[in-house]
């Protein structure tokens, strides 16, 4: 049974054909690349049941399928001065992750939810999942990942949310984070 995630977003899903979607990975890397969803799906898959914890108070365990963000980093080979990644949605929504958080094996670019495809309203065809951070770090409709030298504040951080997106201690204990 497909788990129903709450649908929260800034602008709603893009009105484009997911088959035309592309992920551009560039910035401080040796080998910039662009991937189709078919190319992402052809990579070594990662599957994990991980929590998603929202700043609005809801949380749940979710079975995700995708690729580790670290695998993408390995393909493009970040340069030594790349300390952060800025992740872009199709809209004005962005967020940043440290290279360490990006390489954490729990950090994934996902295209599957439970045993089906990731629905468009939940970020399909590809979204970021960072289970050890509050869900505003888990950018939906990812279209670009740029390796950069320093942290760039994202959509919610420039509006006052903490950049570290720390999960409350009670939830960290509950989910074993």
Backbone as CSV, one residue per row, in Angstrom:
resi,resn,N_x,N_y,N_z,CA_x,CA_y,CA_z,C_x,C_y,C_z
1,UNK,0.838,-1.179,0.000,0.000,0.000,0.000,0.884,1.243,0.000
2,UNK,0.591,2.178,-0.860,1.367,3.399,-0.959,1.068,4.301,0.230
3,UNK,2.120,4.667,0.941,1.993,5.561,2.079,1.700,6.965,1.569
4,UNK,0.752,7.636,2.183,0.368,8.980,1.743,1.153,10.008,2.542
5,UNK,2.068,10.669,1.870,2.808,11.757,2.494,1.991,13.032,2.398
6,UNK,2.050,13.882,3.409,1.409,15.187,3.270,2.018,15.938,2.087
7,UNK,1.215,16.729,1.424,1.687,17.500,0.271,1.851,18.940,0.720
8,UNK,3.103,19.320,0.930,3.437,20.674,1.343,4.472,21.196,0.359
9,UNK,4.235,22.356,-0.191,5.201,22.921,-1.123,4.986,24.409,-1.256
10,UNK,5.914,25.036,-1.942,5.871,26.483,-2.135,5.046,26.834,-3.363
11,UNK,5.261,26.129,-4.477,4.601,26.480,-5.735,3.838,25.345,-6.389
12,UNK,3.923,24.150,-5.866,3.279,23.012,-6.508,4.200,22.361,-7.512
13,UNK,3.828,21.158,-7.969,4.708,20.430,-8.879,4.844,21.122,-10.226
14,UNK,5.979,20.868,-10.880,6.171,21.450,-12.208,5.184,20.850,-13.198
15,UNK,4.850,21.606,-14.204,3.883,21.150,-15.202,4.604,20.642,-16.450
16,UNK,5.683,19.902,-16.234,6.450,19.368,-17.352,6.381,17.855,-17.350
17,UNK,6.689,17.259,-18.466,6.725,15.817,-18.618,7.933,15.272,-17.856
18,UNK,7.730,14.386,-16.869,8.865,13.842,-16.123,9.913,13.179,-17.021
19,UNK,9.507,12.671,-18.163,10.473,12.040,-19.074,11.417,13.070,-19.704
20,UNK,11.028,14.338,-19.681,11.883,15.403,-20.213,12.773,16.031,-19.138
21,UNK,12.562,15.631,-17.885,13.306,16.162,-16.751,14.789,15.806,-16.870
22,UNK,15.652,16.690,-16.391,17.092,16.450,-16.345,17.647,16.964,-15.022
23,UNK,18.681,16.279,-14.530,19.426,16.714,-13.349,20.798,17.173,-13.813
24,UNK,21.091,18.436,-13.568,22.399,19.007,-13.903,23.234,19.025,-12.625
25,UNK,24.467,18.515,-12.696,25.376,18.516,-11.552,26.650,19.224,-12.004
26,UNK,26.941,20.351,-11.350,28.059,21.168,-11.804,28.674,21.937,-10.645
27,UNK,29.416,22.969,-10.959,30.085,23.774,-9.948,31.525,23.332,-9.796
28,UNK,31.976,23.208,-8.567,33.360,22.857,-8.266,33.566,21.347,-8.379
29,UNK,33.457,20.842,-9.600,33.621,19.412,-9.871,34.554,19.230,-11.069
30,UNK,35.177,18.075,-11.151,36.057,17.775,-12.279,35.273,17.347,-13.516
31,UNK,34.120,16.707,-13.303,33.361,16.164,-14.429,31.884,16.548,-14.335
32,UNK,31.507,17.775,-14.704,30.089,18.156,-14.683,29.286,17.154,-15.515
33,UNK,28.038,16.946,-15.124,27.213,15.948,-15.815,25.751,16.364,-15.798
34,UNK,25.012,15.804,-16.732,23.558,15.946,-16.781,22.983,14.543,-16.909
35,UNK,21.974,14.229,-16.084,21.379,12.899,-16.039,19.891,12.963,-16.348
36,UNK,19.394,12.014,-17.101,17.952,11.824,-17.268,17.468,10.936,-16.122
37,UNK,16.166,10.866,-15.930,15.637,9.986,-14.880,15.959,8.528,-15.209
38,UNK,15.999,8.182,-16.483,16.335,6.818,-16.874,17.779,6.486,-16.484
39,UNK,18.685,7.455,-16.643,20.089,7.234,-16.256,20.224,7.112,-14.740
40,UNK,19.471,7.901,-14.005,19.495,7.796,-12.537,18.986,6.416,-12.117
41,UNK,17.898,5.979,-12.713,17.320,4.665,-12.372,18.242,3.505,-12.758
42,UNK,19.136,3.710,-13.720,20.062,2.657,-14.146,21.263,2.521,-13.204
43,UNK,21.445,3.475,-12.299,22.557,3.406,-11.338,22.250,2.378,-10.263
44,UNK,23.274,2.015,-9.522,23.110,1.065,-8.409,22.043,1.604,-7.452
45,UNK,20.927,0.885,-7.297,19.856,1.422,-6.457,20.156,1.318,-4.965
46,UNK,19.605,2.252,-4.240,19.641,2.241,-2.781,18.200,2.214,-2.304
47,UNK,17.907,1.332,-1.373,16.572,1.269,-0.771,16.729,1.318,0.737
48,UNK,15.894,2.107,1.373,15.952,2.223,2.823,14.626,2.732,3.348
49,UNK,14.267,2.260,4.529,13.118,2.803,5.238,13.675,3.799,6.244
50,UNK,13.341,5.058,6.011,13.921,6.160,6.768,12.820,7.108,7.236
51,UNK,13.073,7.825,8.318,12.070,8.787,8.767,12.105,10.066,7.954
52,UNK,10.953,10.706,7.880,10.872,12.079,7.398,10.150,12.840,8.507
53,UNK,10.782,13.912,8.959,10.299,14.651,10.130,10.142,16.114,9.729
54,UNK,8.905,16.585,9.796,8.584,17.935,9.344,8.583,18.919,10.504
55,UNK,9.003,20.137,10.238,8.989,21.203,11.224,7.554,21.510,11.675
56,UNK,6.562,21.151,10.852,5.159,21.398,11.196,4.589,20.380,12.179
57,UNK,5.376,19.373,12.553,4.959,18.477,13.616,4.597,17.067,13.204
58,UNK,4.528,16.755,11.929,4.227,15.377,11.529,5.529,14.658,11.192
59,UNK,5.491,13.345,11.309,6.645,12.518,10.965,6.149,11.107,10.677
60,UNK,6.949,10.365,9.913,6.596,8.979,9.597,7.810,8.254,9.025
61,UNK,7.750,6.925,9.107,8.724,6.081,8.434,8.272,5.913,6.996
62,UNK,9.220,5.979,6.068,8.893,5.854,4.649,9.938,4.955,3.985
63,UNK,9.477,4.071,3.117,10.384,3.252,2.322,10.685,4.006,1.027
64,UNK,11.970,4.334,0.843,12.419,5.102,-0.309,13.266,4.226,-1.222
65,UNK,13.283,4.557,-2.497,14.187,3.914,-3.444,14.807,4.999,-4.310
66,UNK,16.105,4.902,-4.512,16.792,5.897,-5.322,18.262,5.572,-5.433
67,UNK,19.082,6.610,-5.367,20.540,6.459,-5.381,21.110,7.324,-4.274
68,UNK,22.212,6.868,-3.714,22.887,7.668,-2.710,23.450,8.937,-3.336
69,UNK,23.294,10.061,-2.667,23.853,11.305,-3.188,25.373,11.198,-3.295
70,UNK,25.974,10.394,-2.429,27.415,10.162,-2.508,27.830,9.517,-3.824
71,UNK,26.964,8.663,-4.395,27.268,8.023,-5.680,27.318,9.054,-6.803
72,UNK,26.440,10.035,-6.730,26.461,11.120,-7.724,27.747,11.930,-7.554
73,UNK,28.100,12.230,-6.296,29.336,12.972,-6.035,30.547,12.215,-6.589
74,UNK,30.574,10.899,-6.409,31.693,10.110,-6.925,31.809,10.227,-8.442
75,UNK,30.695,10.298,-9.127,30.720,10.397,-10.595,31.262,11.737,-11.090
76,UNK,30.938,12.812,-10.373,31.358,14.143,-10.847,32.681,14.598,-10.235
77,UNK,33.130,13.926,-9.210,34.414,14.196,-8.550,34.561,15.646,-8.080
78,UNK,34.019,15.955,-6.907,34.156,17.315,-6.370,35.624,17.693,-6.193
79,UNK,35.917,18.942,-6.473,37.258,19.471,-6.248,37.463,19.688,-4.743
80,UNK,38.703,19.745,-4.277,38.976,19.858,-2.830,38.311,21.065,-2.164
81,UNK,38.146,22.156,-2.895,37.550,23.352,-2.282,36.023,23.287,-2.179
82,UNK,35.417,22.252,-2.719,33.957,22.099,-2.638,33.587,21.580,-1.251
83,UNK,33.015,22.440,-0.443,32.621,22.059,0.914,31.124,21.893,1.086
84,UNK,30.351,22.370,0.097,28.891,22.391,0.208,28.254,22.060,-1.132
85,UNK,27.003,21.671,-1.083,26.194,21.478,-2.278,24.979,22.384,-2.147
86,UNK,24.650,23.098,-3.200,23.399,23.837,-3.260,22.478,23.020,-4.161
87,UNK,21.296,22.698,-3.643,20.330,21.874,-4.367,19.194,22.776,-4.816
88,UNK,18.887,22.704,-6.114,17.877,23.564,-6.709,16.655,22.747,-7.111
89,UNK,15.494,23.295,-6.838,14.233,22.764,-7.339,13.961,23.434,-8.688
90,UNK,12.901,23.000,-9.364,12.544,23.648,-10.626,12.135,25.102,-10.396
91,UNK,11.759,25.450,-9.167,11.276,26.796,-8.843,12.378,27.565,-8.120
92,UNK,12.002,28.525,-7.322,12.968,29.320,-6.564,13.467,28.600,-5.314
93,UNK,12.958,27.412,-5.029,13.321,26.683,-3.813,14.725,26.120,-3.937
94,UNK,15.556,26.410,-2.937,16.907,25.862,-2.862,17.197,25.475,-1.426
95,UNK,18.246,24.699,-1.245,18.782,24.452,0.080,20.212,23.974,-0.068
96,UNK,20.944,23.941,1.026,22.349,23.538,1.003,22.602,22.392,1.965
97,UNK,23.586,21.579,1.603,24.073,20.504,2.473,25.590,20.562,2.476
98,UNK,26.177,20.246,3.609,27.626,20.111,3.642,28.006,18.863,2.853
99,UNK,29.224,18.807,2.387,29.684,17.645,1.642,29.622,16.396,2.529
100,UNK,29.860,16.565,3.820,29.759,15.436,4.748,28.347,14.889,4.838
101,UNK,27.353,15.783,4.959,25.956,15.341,5.001,25.538,14.730,3.672
102,UNK,26.047,15.266,2.568,25.704,14.726,1.253,26.246,13.313,1.087
103,UNK,27.403,13.035,1.655,28.026,11.716,1.517,27.537,10.714,2.565
104,UNK,26.746,11.168,3.520,26.178,10.250,4.507,25.354,9.199,3.753
105,UNK,25.537,7.908,4.036,24.826,6.869,3.278,23.300,6.948,3.384
106,UNK,22.778,7.678,4.352,21.323,7.828,4.465,20.778,8.923,3.553
107,UNK,21.639,9.771,3.005,21.204,10.861,2.128,21.013,10.306,0.728
108,UNK,19.800,10.448,0.214,19.460,9.831,-1.065,18.744,10.798,-2.001
109,UNK,18.927,10.569,-3.289,18.070,11.151,-4.320,17.091,10.041,-4.670
110,UNK,15.804,10.271,-4.410,14.842,9.181,-4.541,13.875,9.386,-5.701
111,UNK,13.519,8.256,-6.313,12.530,8.205,-7.388,11.418,7.220,-7.064
112,UNK,11.537,6.538,-5.907,10.522,5.575,-5.511,10.044,5.814,-4.094
113,UNK,8.769,5.564,-3.878,8.130,5.711,-2.568,7.336,4.446,-2.308
114,UNK,7.629,3.795,-1.165,7.054,2.493,-0.862,7.389,1.555,-2.021
115,UNK,6.442,0.946,-2.696,6.774,0.028,-3.785,6.375,0.571,-5.147
116,UNK,6.254,1.891,-5.254,5.881,2.502,-6.525,6.789,3.671,-6.859
117,UNK,6.450,4.351,-7.933,7.185,5.545,-8.314,6.863,6.684,-7.358
118,UNK,7.788,7.590,-7.204,7.569,8.780,-6.382,6.536,9.657,-7.075
119,UNK,5.375,9.883,-6.442,4.354,10.722,-7.078,4.859,12.151,-7.313
120,UNK,4.370,12.749,-8.379,4.755,14.112,-8.728,4.518,15.066,-7.553
121,UNK,3.387,14.938,-6.879,3.089,15.873,-5.780,4.030,15.709,-4.586
122,UNK,4.739,14.588,-4.501,5.701,14.367,-3.419,7.142,14.585,-3.868
123,UNK,7.318,15.174,-5.056,8.658,15.533,-5.492,9.169,14.811,-6.715
124,UNK,8.348,13.913,-7.308,8.767,13.162,-8.489,9.029,14.075,-9.664
125,UNK,9.934,13.707,-10.525,10.525,12.380,-10.610,11.698,12.143,-9.664
126,UNK,12.285,13.190,-9.051,13.436,12.997,-8.166,13.433,14.040,-7.069
127,UNK,13.587,13.563,-5.846,13.707,14.472,-4.709,14.859,14.037,-3.831
128,UNK,15.309,14.944,-3.023,16.347,14.678,-2.041,15.672,14.210,-0.751
129,UNK,16.291,13.257,-0.066,15.836,12.838,1.260,17.041,12.867,2.187
130,UNK,16.915,13.670,3.255,17.964,13.805,4.273,17.291,13.488,5.607
131,UNK,17.228,12.205,5.992,16.403,11.802,7.140,16.876,12.310,8.489
132,UNK,18.111,12.742,8.599,18.641,13.222,9.876,18.561,14.744,9.995
133,UNK,17.828,15.383,9.073,17.550,16.820,9.105,16.034,17.006,8.976
134,UNK,15.522,18.150,9.409,14.097,18.437,9.201,13.790,18.445,7.706
135,UNK,12.563,18.130,7.368,12.180,17.849,5.979,12.360,19.021,5.019
136,UNK,12.482,20.251,5.500,12.690,21.344,4.538,14.035,21.233,3.832
137,UNK,14.942,20.386,4.330,16.203,20.108,3.636,16.005,19.098,2.500
138,UNK,14.913,18.361,2.519,14.647,17.309,1.528,13.943,17.912,0.309
139,UNK,14.710,18.588,-0.501,14.211,19.361,-1.640,13.459,18.466,-2.630
140,UNK,12.273,18.923,-3.044,11.475,18.226,-4.065,11.852,18.741,-5.457
141,UNK,11.554,17.924,-6.473,11.706,18.305,-7.882,13.114,18.833,-8.182
142,UNK,14.120,18.090,-7.714,15.504,18.520,-7.880,15.870,18.578,-9.361
143,UNK,16.427,19.712,-9.776,16.849,19.878,-11.164,18.340,20.181,-11.292
144,UNK,18.953,20.624,-10.202,20.377,20.960,-10.274,21.016,20.781,-8.912
145,UNK,22.237,20.285,-8.925,23.074,20.218,-7.732,24.379,20.903,-8.095
146,UNK,24.697,21.944,-7.353,25.910,22.717,-7.623,26.854,22.576,-6.432
147,UNK,28.059,22.103,-6.687,29.078,22.015,-5.650,29.713,23.400,-5.512
148,UNK,29.743,23.909,-4.276,30.204,25.261,-4.007,31.161,25.250,-2.819
149,UNK,31.833,26.377,-2.622,32.810,26.475,-1.551,32.161,26.671,-0.180
150,UNK,31.129,27.514,-0.112,30.526,27.886,1.171,29.011,27.667,1.146
151,UNK,28.443,27.541,2.319,27.006,27.342,2.457,26.236,28.531,1.888
152,UNK,25.183,28.235,1.163,24.262,29.247,0.665,22.918,29.000,1.344
153,UNK,22.392,30.008,2.004,21.131,29.831,2.710,20.009,29.528,1.721
154,UNK,19.157,28.587,2.095,18.071,28.157,1.228,16.792,28.947,1.437
155,UNK,15.750,28.503,0.765,14.448,29.166,0.756,13.947,29.463,2.172
156,UNK,13.921,28.453,3.042,13.392,28.667,4.390,14.399,29.335,5.314
157,UNK,15.688,29.107,5.103,16.691,29.718,5.973,16.702,31.236,5.836
158,UNK,16.533,31.758,4.630,16.493,33.217,4.488,15.218,33.793,5.100
159,UNK,14.260,32.938,5.425,13.022,33.354,6.085,13.047,33.048,7.581
160,UNK,14.234,32.730,8.112,14.395,32.589,9.549,14.539,31.176,10.089
161,UNK,14.385,30.148,9.274,14.555,28.782,9.758,16.041,28.488,9.943
162,UNK,16.391,27.652,10.929,17.818,27.391,11.175,18.471,26.568,10.057
163,UNK,19.635,26.991,9.581,20.320,26.271,8.501,20.671,24.821,8.846
164,UNK,20.914,24.542,10.130,21.278,23.170,10.502,20.086,22.213,10.478
165,UNK,18.854,22.744,10.480,17.626,21.923,10.399,17.654,20.769,11.389
166,UNK,18.065,21.079,12.604,18.204,20.047,13.630,16.876,19.447,14.060
167,UNK,16.880,18.147,14.206,15.697,17.418,14.668,15.676,17.472,16.194
168,UNK,14.505,17.748,16.794,14.422,17.790,18.256,14.916,16.477,18.894
169,UNK,15.534,16.605,20.076,16.116,15.444,20.754,15.135,14.290,20.916
170,UNK,13.888,14.584,21.272,12.895,13.526,21.472,12.704,12.714,20.189
171,UNK,12.630,13.377,19.053,12.470,12.684,17.764,13.748,11.955,17.373
172,UNK,14.905,12.539,17.680,16.175,11.867,17.383,16.231,10.529,18.109
173,UNK,15.820,10.541,19.383,15.816,9.293,20.166,14.782,8.319,19.617
174,UNK,13.589,8.805,19.325,12.517,7.952,18.825,12.907,7.240,17.527
175,UNK,13.591,7.945,16.652,13.957,7.389,15.340,15.391,6.844,15.300
176,UNK,16.099,6.903,16.408,17.452,6.369,16.444,18.437,7.150,15.593
177,UNK,18.265,8.451,15.536,19.152,9.297,14.736,20.255,9.816,15.616
